[in-house]
PDB file of C-alpha atoms in Angstrom:
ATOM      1  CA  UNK I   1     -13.651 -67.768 -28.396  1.00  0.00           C
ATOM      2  CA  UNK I   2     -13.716 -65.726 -31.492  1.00  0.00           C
ATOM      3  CA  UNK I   3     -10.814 -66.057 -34.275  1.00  0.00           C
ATOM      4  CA  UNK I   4     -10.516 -63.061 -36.122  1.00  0.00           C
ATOM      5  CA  UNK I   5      -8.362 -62.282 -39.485  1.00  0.00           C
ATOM      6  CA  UNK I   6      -6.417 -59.123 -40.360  1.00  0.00           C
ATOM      7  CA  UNK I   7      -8.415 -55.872 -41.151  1.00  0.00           C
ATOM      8  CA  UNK I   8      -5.881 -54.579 -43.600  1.00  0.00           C
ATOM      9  CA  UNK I   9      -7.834 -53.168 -46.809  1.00  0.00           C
ATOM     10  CA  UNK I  10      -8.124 -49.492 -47.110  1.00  0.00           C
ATOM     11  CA  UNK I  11     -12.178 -49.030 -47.929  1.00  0.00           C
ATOM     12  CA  UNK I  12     -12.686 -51.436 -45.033  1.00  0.00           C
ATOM     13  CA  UNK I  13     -10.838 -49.167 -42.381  1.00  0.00           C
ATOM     14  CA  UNK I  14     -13.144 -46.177 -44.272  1.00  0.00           C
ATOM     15  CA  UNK I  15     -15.991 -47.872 -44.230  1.00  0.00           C
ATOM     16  CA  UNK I  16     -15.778 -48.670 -40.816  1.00  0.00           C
ATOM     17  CA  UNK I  17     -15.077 -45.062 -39.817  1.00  0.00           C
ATOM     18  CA  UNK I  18     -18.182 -43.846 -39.971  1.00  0.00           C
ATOM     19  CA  UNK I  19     -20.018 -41.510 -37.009  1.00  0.00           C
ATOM     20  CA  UNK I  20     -22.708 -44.365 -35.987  1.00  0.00           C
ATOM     21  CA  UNK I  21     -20.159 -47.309 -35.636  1.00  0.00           C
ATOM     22  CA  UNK I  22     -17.672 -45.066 -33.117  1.00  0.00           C
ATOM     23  CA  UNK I  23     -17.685 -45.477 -29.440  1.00  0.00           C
ATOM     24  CA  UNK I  24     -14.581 -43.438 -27.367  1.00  0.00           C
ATOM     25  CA  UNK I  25     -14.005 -43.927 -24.034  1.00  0.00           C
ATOM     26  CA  UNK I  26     -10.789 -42.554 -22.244  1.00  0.00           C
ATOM     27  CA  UNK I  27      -9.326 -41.899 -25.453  1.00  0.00           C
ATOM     28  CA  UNK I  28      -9.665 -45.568 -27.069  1.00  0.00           C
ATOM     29  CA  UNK I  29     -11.751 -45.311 -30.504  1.00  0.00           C
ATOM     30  CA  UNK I  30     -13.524 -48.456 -30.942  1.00  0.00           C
ATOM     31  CA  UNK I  31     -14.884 -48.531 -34.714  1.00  0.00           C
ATOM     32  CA  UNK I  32     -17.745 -51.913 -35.004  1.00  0.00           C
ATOM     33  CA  UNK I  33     -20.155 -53.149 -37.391  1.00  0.00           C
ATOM     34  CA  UNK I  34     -21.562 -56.206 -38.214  1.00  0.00           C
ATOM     35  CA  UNK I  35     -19.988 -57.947 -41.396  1.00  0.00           C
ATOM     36  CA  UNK I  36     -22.043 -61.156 -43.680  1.00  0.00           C
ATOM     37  CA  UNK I  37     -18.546 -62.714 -44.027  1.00  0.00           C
ATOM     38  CA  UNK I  38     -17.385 -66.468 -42.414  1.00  0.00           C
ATOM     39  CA  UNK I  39     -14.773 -64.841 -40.206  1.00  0.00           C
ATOM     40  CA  UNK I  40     -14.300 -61.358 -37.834  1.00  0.00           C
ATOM     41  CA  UNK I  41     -11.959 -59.003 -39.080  1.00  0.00           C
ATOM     42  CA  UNK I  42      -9.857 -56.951 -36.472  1.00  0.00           C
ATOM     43  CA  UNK I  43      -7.480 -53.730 -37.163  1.00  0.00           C
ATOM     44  CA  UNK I  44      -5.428 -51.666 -34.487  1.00  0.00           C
ATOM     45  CA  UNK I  45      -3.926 -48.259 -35.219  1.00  0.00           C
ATOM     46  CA  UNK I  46      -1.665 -46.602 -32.787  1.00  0.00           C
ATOM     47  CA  UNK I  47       0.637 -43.272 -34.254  1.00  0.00           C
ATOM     48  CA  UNK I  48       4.739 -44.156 -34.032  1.00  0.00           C
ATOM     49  CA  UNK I  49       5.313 -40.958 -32.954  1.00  0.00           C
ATOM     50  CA  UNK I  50       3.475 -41.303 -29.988  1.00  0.00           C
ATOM     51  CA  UNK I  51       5.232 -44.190 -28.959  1.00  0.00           C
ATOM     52  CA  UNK I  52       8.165 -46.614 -29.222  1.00  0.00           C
ATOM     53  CA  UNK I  53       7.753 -49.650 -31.191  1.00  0.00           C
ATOM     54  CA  UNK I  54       7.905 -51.918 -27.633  1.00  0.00           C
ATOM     55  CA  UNK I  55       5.219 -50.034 -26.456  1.00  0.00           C
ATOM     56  CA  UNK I  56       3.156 -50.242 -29.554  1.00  0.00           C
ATOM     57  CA  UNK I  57       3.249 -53.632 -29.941  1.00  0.00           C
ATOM     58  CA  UNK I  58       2.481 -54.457 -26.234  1.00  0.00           C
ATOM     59  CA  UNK I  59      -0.555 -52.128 -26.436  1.00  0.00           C
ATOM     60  CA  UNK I  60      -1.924 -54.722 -29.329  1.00  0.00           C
ATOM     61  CA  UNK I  61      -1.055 -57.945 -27.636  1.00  0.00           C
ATOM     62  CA  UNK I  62      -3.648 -56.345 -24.916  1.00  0.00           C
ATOM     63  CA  UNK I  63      -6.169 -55.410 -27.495  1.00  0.00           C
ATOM     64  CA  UNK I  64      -6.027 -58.721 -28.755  1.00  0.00           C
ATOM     65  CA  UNK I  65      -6.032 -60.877 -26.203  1.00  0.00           C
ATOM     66  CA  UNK I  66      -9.399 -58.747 -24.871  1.00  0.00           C
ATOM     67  CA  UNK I  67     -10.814 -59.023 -28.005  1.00  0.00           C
ATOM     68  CA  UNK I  68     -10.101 -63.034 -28.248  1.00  0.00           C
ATOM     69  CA  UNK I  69     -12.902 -62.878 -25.063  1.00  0.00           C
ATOM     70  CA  UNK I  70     -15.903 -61.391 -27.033  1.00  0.00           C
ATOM     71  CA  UNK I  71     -19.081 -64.384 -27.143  1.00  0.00           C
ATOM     72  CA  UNK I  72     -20.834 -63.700 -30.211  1.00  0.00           C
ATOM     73  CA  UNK I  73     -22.436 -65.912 -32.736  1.00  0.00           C
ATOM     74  CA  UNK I  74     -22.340 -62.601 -35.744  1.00  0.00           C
ATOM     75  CA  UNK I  75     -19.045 -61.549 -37.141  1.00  0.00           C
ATOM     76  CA  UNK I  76     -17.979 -58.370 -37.020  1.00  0.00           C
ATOM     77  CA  UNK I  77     -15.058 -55.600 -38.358  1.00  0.00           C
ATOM     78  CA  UNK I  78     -13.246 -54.027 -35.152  1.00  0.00           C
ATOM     79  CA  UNK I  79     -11.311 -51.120 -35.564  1.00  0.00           C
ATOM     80  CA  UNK I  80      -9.523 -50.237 -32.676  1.00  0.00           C
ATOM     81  CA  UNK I  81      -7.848 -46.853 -32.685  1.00  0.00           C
ATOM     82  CA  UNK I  82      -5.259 -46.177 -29.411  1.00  0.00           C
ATOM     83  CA  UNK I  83      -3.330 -42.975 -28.441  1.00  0.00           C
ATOM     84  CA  UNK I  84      -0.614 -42.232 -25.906  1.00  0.00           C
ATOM     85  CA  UNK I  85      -2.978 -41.832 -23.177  1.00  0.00           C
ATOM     86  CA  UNK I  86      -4.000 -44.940 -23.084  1.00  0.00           C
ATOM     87  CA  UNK I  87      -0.975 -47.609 -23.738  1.00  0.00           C
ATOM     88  CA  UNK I  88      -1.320 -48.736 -19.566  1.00  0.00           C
ATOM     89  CA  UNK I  89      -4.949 -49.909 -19.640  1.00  0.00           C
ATOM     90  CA  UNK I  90      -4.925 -53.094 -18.022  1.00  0.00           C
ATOM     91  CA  UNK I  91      -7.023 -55.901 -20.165  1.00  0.00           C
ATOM     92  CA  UNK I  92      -9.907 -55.575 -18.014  1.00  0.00           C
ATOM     93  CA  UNK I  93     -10.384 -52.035 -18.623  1.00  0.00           C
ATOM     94  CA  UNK I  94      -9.960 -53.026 -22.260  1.00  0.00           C
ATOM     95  CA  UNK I  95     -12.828 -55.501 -22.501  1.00  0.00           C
ATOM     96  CA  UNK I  96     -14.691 -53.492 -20.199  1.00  0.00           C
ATOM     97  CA  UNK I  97     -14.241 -50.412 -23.138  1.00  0.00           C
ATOM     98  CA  UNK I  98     -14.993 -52.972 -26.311  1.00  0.00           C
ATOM     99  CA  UNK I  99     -18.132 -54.545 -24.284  1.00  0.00           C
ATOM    100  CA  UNK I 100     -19.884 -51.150 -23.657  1.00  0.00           C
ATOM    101  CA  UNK I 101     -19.956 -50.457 -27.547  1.00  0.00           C
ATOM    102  CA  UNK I 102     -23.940 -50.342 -28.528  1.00  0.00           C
ATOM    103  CA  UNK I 103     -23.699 -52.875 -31.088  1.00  0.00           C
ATOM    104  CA  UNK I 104     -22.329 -56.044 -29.226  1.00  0.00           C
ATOM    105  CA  UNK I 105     -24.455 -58.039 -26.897  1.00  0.00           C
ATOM    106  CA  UNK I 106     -21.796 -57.618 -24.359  1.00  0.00           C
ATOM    107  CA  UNK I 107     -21.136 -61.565 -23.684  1.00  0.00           C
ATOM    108  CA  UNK I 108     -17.864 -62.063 -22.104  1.00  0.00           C
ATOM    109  CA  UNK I 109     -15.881 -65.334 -20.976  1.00  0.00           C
TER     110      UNK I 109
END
């Protein structure tokens, strides 16, 4: 199990948002690179007027709990972007999303 610390510093969400670290599928942005630092770094971004603040902060228990899954022995900055389309994806789905991204080794618990 992977512990990961807040992504919360403004180049880090700009670095990460580059073209060749972005992988979208059914409307989830997942943003990952590689990082040299002791710890992985994890940010989710959802708009509040999409949603209601219940709804927002259910859709990142989910992301969080599917990230806490991810096997990996690197560390890495996840930026997780989420819409209104996709607040009811089930955990599964969510791991299934993060574990297709090209730069993980897709090892799951």
């Amino acid at each position: 199990m992977v512990k990961f610390t807040a992504l919360n510093k403004r180049n880090h969400f700009f670095r990460l948002k580059k073209e060749g670290n972005c992988f979208t599928d059914k409307g989830l942005k997942v943003y990952i690179e590689e990082n040299k630092d002791t710890n992985s770094k994890l940010g989710i971004s959802i708009s509040s007027k999409q949603t209601t603040a219940v709804e927002r902060n259910k859709f990142k228990r989910r992301i969080k709990e599917a990230v806490r899954g991810i096997e990996e022995e690197k560390h890495f900055d996840i930026y997780i972007v989420g819409s209104k389309n996709n607040l009811n994806l089930k955990i599964k789905e969510i791991e299934k999303i993060i574990s297709s991204h090209p730069k993980l080794n897709k090892k799951w618990k």
